[in-house]
XYZ file of C-alpha atoms in Angstrom:
372
model
C 102.763 104.852 124.744
C 99.962 107.625 124.267
C 101.893 111.311 123.903
C 105.296 109.732 123.099
C 107.589 111.562 121.518
C 106.773 114.445 123.954
C 106.492 112.539 127.459
C 108.827 113.280 129.754
C 112.413 111.014 130.599
C 110.674 110.072 133.490
C 108.145 108.937 131.487
C 109.597 107.248 129.167
C 112.089 105.142 130.965
C 109.245 103.880 133.316
C 107.123 102.415 130.603
C 110.179 101.372 129.105
C 110.865 99.959 132.452
C 107.472 98.067 133.286
C 106.970 96.886 129.301
C 110.324 95.473 128.774
C 111.613 93.943 131.415
C 112.957 91.137 129.467
C 115.244 93.485 127.239
C 116.333 95.407 130.246
C 117.324 92.092 131.984
C 119.537 91.488 128.892
C 120.568 94.528 129.269
C 121.662 93.509 132.960
C 122.982 90.630 132.341
C 125.462 92.031 129.282
C 128.344 93.504 129.857
C 131.657 95.306 127.937
C 134.118 93.535 130.113
C 135.881 90.527 129.112
C 135.731 89.875 132.860
C 136.109 91.091 136.385
C 139.988 90.870 136.144
C 139.994 92.671 132.438
C 138.186 95.571 132.385
C 136.762 97.980 129.040
C 139.189 100.564 129.310
C 136.335 102.606 127.768
C 133.332 101.408 129.855
C 134.152 101.087 132.792
C 130.515 101.493 134.014
C 130.336 97.568 132.098
C 126.408 96.820 132.217
C 125.234 98.464 128.746
C 122.433 99.047 131.018
C 124.264 101.186 133.607
C 125.388 103.380 129.889
C 122.551 103.350 128.659
C 120.849 105.238 131.758
C 124.224 107.436 131.726
C 124.140 108.254 128.274
C 119.983 108.807 128.583
C 120.405 111.333 131.413
C 123.078 113.202 129.464
C 119.902 113.793 126.969
C 117.718 115.497 129.376
C 120.545 117.601 130.328
C 122.573 118.463 127.497
C 119.301 118.410 125.078
C 115.550 118.332 127.178
C 113.946 120.052 124.772
C 115.547 117.211 121.325
C 111.996 114.698 121.616
C 114.641 112.626 119.064
C 117.569 112.576 121.066
C 115.799 110.955 123.973
C 114.563 107.942 122.421
C 117.460 107.444 120.332
C 119.493 107.714 123.322
C 117.300 105.351 125.082
C 117.134 102.703 122.618
C 120.987 103.462 121.187
C 122.212 99.828 122.621
C 119.619 97.629 123.117
C 120.725 94.716 120.027
C 124.419 94.739 122.385
C 123.458 91.447 124.444
C 122.626 90.374 121.295
C 125.402 90.836 119.294
C 128.462 90.364 121.959
C 131.328 88.253 120.395
C 133.829 87.595 123.262
C 137.492 87.705 122.174
C 139.370 85.586 124.054
C 143.193 85.321 122.499
C 142.867 89.999 122.929
C 140.667 89.138 126.339
C 137.950 92.190 125.096
C 134.233 92.219 124.061
C 132.929 92.895 121.075
C 129.159 94.072 119.671
C 130.070 94.013 115.667
C 127.086 96.380 113.603
C 125.069 96.864 117.212
C 124.385 100.188 115.528
C 121.261 98.280 113.209
C 120.548 95.488 115.155
C 119.670 98.379 117.633
C 117.539 100.195 115.042
C 115.694 97.324 113.777
C 114.708 95.535 117.105
C 113.808 99.317 118.803
C 110.786 99.376 116.023
C 108.571 96.784 117.667
C 109.385 99.176 121.102
C 108.803 102.765 119.262
C 105.568 100.641 117.357
C 103.854 100.257 121.099
C 103.506 104.062 120.931
C 101.853 106.525 119.105
C 104.727 108.208 116.767
C 103.790 108.598 113.406
C 105.622 106.531 110.815
C 108.080 109.302 110.374
C 108.806 110.148 113.730
C 109.954 105.997 113.757
C 112.200 106.461 110.285
C 114.200 109.416 112.141
C 115.350 107.725 115.396
C 115.667 105.051 113.306
C 118.556 106.203 111.551
C 119.961 108.141 113.943
C 120.383 104.671 115.608
C 121.775 103.526 112.602
C 125.045 106.287 112.049
C 125.519 106.514 116.100
C 128.547 105.424 115.675
C 129.043 107.019 112.400
C 130.450 110.220 113.165
C 133.752 109.922 114.845
C 134.997 108.409 111.820
C 134.951 112.236 110.448
C 136.905 113.015 113.200
C 140.706 112.991 112.431
C 143.257 112.405 115.876
C 143.851 115.946 116.163
C 139.819 116.885 116.388
C 139.929 117.658 112.898
C 136.463 116.892 110.417
C 137.118 115.361 107.592
C 135.592 116.853 104.535
C 133.656 113.690 103.528
C 130.881 114.366 105.909
C 129.798 116.451 103.597
C 129.423 113.399 100.904
C 128.472 110.813 103.628
C 125.386 113.280 105.332
C 124.517 114.347 101.893
C 121.028 115.485 101.493
C 120.590 114.311 105.410
C 120.558 117.833 107.751
C 117.909 117.524 109.831
C 119.753 113.826 110.158
C 123.335 115.195 110.988
C 121.451 118.035 113.715
C 120.222 115.843 115.503
C 123.376 113.011 115.724
C 125.533 115.003 116.461
C 123.166 115.390 120.567
C 122.669 111.402 120.532
C 126.582 111.013 120.099
C 127.880 113.888 122.471
C 125.008 112.464 125.441
C 126.880 108.795 124.530
C 130.068 109.680 124.492
C 129.671 111.743 127.401
C 128.099 108.800 129.006
C 130.325 105.396 130.182
C 134.113 106.198 132.232
C 137.257 105.471 130.833
C 140.486 104.223 132.096
C 142.748 107.434 132.778
C 145.707 106.041 130.091
C 143.228 107.101 127.568
C 142.893 110.021 127.010
C 140.081 112.146 125.080
C 139.042 115.748 124.230
C 136.303 116.114 126.422
C 135.550 119.331 125.376
C 136.293 118.242 121.776
C 132.571 115.687 123.321
C 130.595 118.196 125.130
C 131.353 120.487 121.592
C 130.206 118.333 119.433
C 127.104 120.774 118.421
C 128.988 123.349 118.265
C 132.015 122.029 115.876
C 129.767 119.927 113.890
C 128.140 123.159 112.612
C 129.617 124.430 109.626
C 128.939 121.009 108.450
C 124.838 121.144 109.516
C 124.479 124.804 107.927
C 126.466 123.605 104.640
C 123.732 120.715 103.850
C 119.959 120.486 103.201
C 117.488 117.622 103.724
C 117.730 117.484 99.372
C 119.187 115.928 97.067
C 118.799 116.558 92.970
C 120.353 115.481 90.394
C 118.459 115.847 87.118
C 115.800 114.106 85.015
C 117.522 111.007 83.141
C 114.673 108.928 81.340
C 115.240 105.811 82.833
C 115.053 104.078 86.302
C 117.582 101.710 88.372
C 115.759 101.071 92.091
C 117.346 99.220 94.120
C 115.206 97.518 97.077
C 116.844 97.276 100.633
C 115.542 95.573 103.767
C 115.608 92.167 105.508
C 113.190 89.705 104.450
C 109.396 90.701 105.093
C 109.629 93.786 104.986
C 107.562 94.125 102.049
C 109.220 93.821 99.449
C 107.624 92.120 97.801
C 104.364 93.873 97.894
C 105.851 97.105 96.871
C 107.427 95.284 93.716
C 103.243 93.864 92.670
C 101.702 97.379 93.289
C 104.181 99.686 91.917
C 106.558 97.500 88.891
C 104.851 98.914 86.334
C 106.858 97.940 83.520
C 110.339 97.990 84.848
C 112.371 94.424 84.685
C 111.993 92.622 87.967
C 116.158 91.299 88.824
C 114.622 89.386 91.277
C 117.169 85.668 92.408
C 113.978 84.850 94.975
C 112.326 84.085 92.031
C 114.934 82.058 90.324
C 115.670 80.132 93.165
C 111.593 79.105 93.497
C 111.664 77.784 89.491
C 114.293 76.143 90.195
C 112.083 74.454 93.078
C 109.077 74.702 90.970
C 111.389 72.081 88.281
C 112.598 70.046 91.175
C 109.051 69.741 93.436
C 110.951 71.536 96.001
C 109.948 73.987 98.060
C 112.355 76.905 98.770
C 113.849 76.208 101.430
C 115.103 72.693 99.935
C 115.719 74.157 96.682
C 118.363 76.669 98.278
C 119.660 73.504 100.162
C 120.357 72.222 97.452
C 121.845 74.916 95.131
C 124.466 75.441 97.836
C 125.094 71.418 96.733
C 125.549 72.007 93.218
C 126.795 74.892 91.882
C 126.920 74.548 88.546
C 123.471 74.068 88.196
C 123.188 77.181 90.667
C 125.488 78.859 88.157
C 122.865 77.424 84.587
C 120.164 78.505 86.481
C 120.417 80.982 88.659
C 123.513 83.274 88.641
C 124.130 83.283 84.651
C 120.301 84.250 83.850
C 120.600 86.654 85.970
C 123.091 88.277 84.430
C 121.346 87.691 81.561
C 118.520 89.480 82.624
C 120.336 92.545 83.721
C 122.787 92.944 80.385
C 119.082 92.699 78.567
C 117.753 95.439 80.206
C 121.037 97.596 79.678
C 120.653 97.028 76.387
C 117.759 98.074 75.997
C 117.375 100.841 78.203
C 114.479 99.641 80.476
C 113.581 100.859 84.082
C 115.132 97.432 86.139
C 114.392 96.804 90.052
C 116.823 94.871 92.207
C 114.240 93.206 94.389
C 116.705 91.673 96.810
C 118.092 92.322 100.324
C 120.917 94.456 99.316
C 121.442 94.646 102.850
C 125.259 95.976 102.834
C 126.682 99.233 100.829
C 128.648 96.805 98.879
C 126.333 94.042 97.576
C 124.071 97.401 96.017
C 127.067 99.164 94.496
C 127.664 96.397 92.063
C 124.442 96.859 91.092
C 125.330 100.885 90.739
C 128.147 100.578 89.044
C 126.393 98.566 86.001
C 124.868 101.481 85.187
C 125.007 103.948 83.159
C 124.695 108.057 83.644
C 120.942 107.589 81.716
C 119.770 106.037 84.675
C 117.977 108.218 87.948
C 119.843 105.440 91.014
C 116.947 105.026 93.146
C 116.901 103.326 96.745
C 113.636 102.694 98.747
C 114.423 100.567 102.017
C 112.101 98.592 103.927
C 112.208 99.240 107.571
C 110.663 97.026 109.941
C 110.715 95.549 113.663
C 113.079 92.598 114.111
C 110.202 90.732 116.337
C 107.886 91.204 114.112
C 110.641 90.508 111.137
C 110.550 86.671 112.696
C 107.186 86.399 113.298
C 106.386 87.059 110.249
C 108.658 84.617 108.628
C 107.568 81.804 110.823
C 103.699 82.125 109.497
C 105.302 82.929 105.853
C 107.547 79.481 106.600
C 104.246 77.585 107.658
C 102.650 78.754 104.745
C 105.450 78.518 101.677
C 108.416 76.721 103.137
C 110.435 79.269 102.798
C 111.759 78.826 106.204
C 114.470 82.054 107.483
C 115.463 81.141 110.226
C 115.624 84.151 113.670
C 119.225 83.330 113.422
C 119.629 84.442 109.919
C 116.929 87.188 109.842
C 119.747 88.151 113.134
C 122.940 87.840 110.412
C 120.867 90.301 107.790
C 120.936 92.911 109.800
C 124.293 93.072 110.941
C 125.250 93.402 108.213
C 122.819 96.610 107.478
C 124.219 99.791 106.265
C 121.998 102.673 106.069
C 122.079 103.969 102.562
C 123.089 107.790 102.061
C 123.672 109.420 98.480
C 127.045 109.548 98.207
C 127.028 105.957 97.167
C 124.921 107.304 94.326
C 120.716 107.341 94.500
C 119.035 109.910 93.263
C 116.125 109.337 95.352
C 116.026 107.422 98.543
C 113.333 107.347 100.361
C 111.693 103.829 103.457
C 108.800 101.627 103.698
C 108.094 101.082 106.639
C 106.195 97.583 107.178
C 104.344 98.595 111.159
């Protein structure tokens, strides 16, 4: 789509409906309700598609000049059909971490536009965090102080996010027994103004003599290529490299070696986990630069590395993103060539575990690599 960022809401919607018919149908078929008699009290409009149109229209009415809100509202819930789970004992439906799935899926769509990589990354970040904002609002409508930490260095992101969330939260019908401060919802940009004004888009923690660089991203997002081009004298910590070594010793491809290690825990400990631990400890003792070349999709998985390195290390994060379907297709091709078979389901689970890195995790720098 040409001139995609500045196209009107009507132009964007028509293009979306004409070019992504299968996804649109999935959104129409996917419902917030468990059944016709057990409705979702927070989404009486029911269909994902209906909710999306309501939110998208809100973005036109409330934030017409904000092109990033326009695109993020249209694509913010496209991951819900893929993450929909029924909970029979509660007669409820849940969409666990649909925000991250929607963010990766959005890139497949944005790649068919003429937007810059920087624009796509910004929209990706809005979608990935669109479920976070209400975590920072107390039951009596006050904003929690820890929002300053969570959005440190992300003034622009929060500025656009409050508009996206306003459109999202008001783009639905809910049961009358559930009260919510609609006035607060409609005033989100004003309520968060003092927070936004207290943030910057830069973070500086001073220069340290050594570097820990944590790579974040699913398979086929470009991490290995980046390492080859940027490792310099750094020690690269890679579980995959050790799994491949196990395979070479036993004439197995990666997938065979991976399954072998799952069944042989003692060999996994001796030939993968222990050598990995020793390499990290040796690099720390020798004050060497270190690159952690793993998926590190969750905040928890990243924290374990950050906590191992002293204060004389810069903690850097490089986030690798790519469209979900592009990841699946790349994995198929690589699997045929190398035997490293990572299925669509595995990639989906990895994406569902993704949380967008933020500076509150302790980083000195966060950068994005977008493989389109």
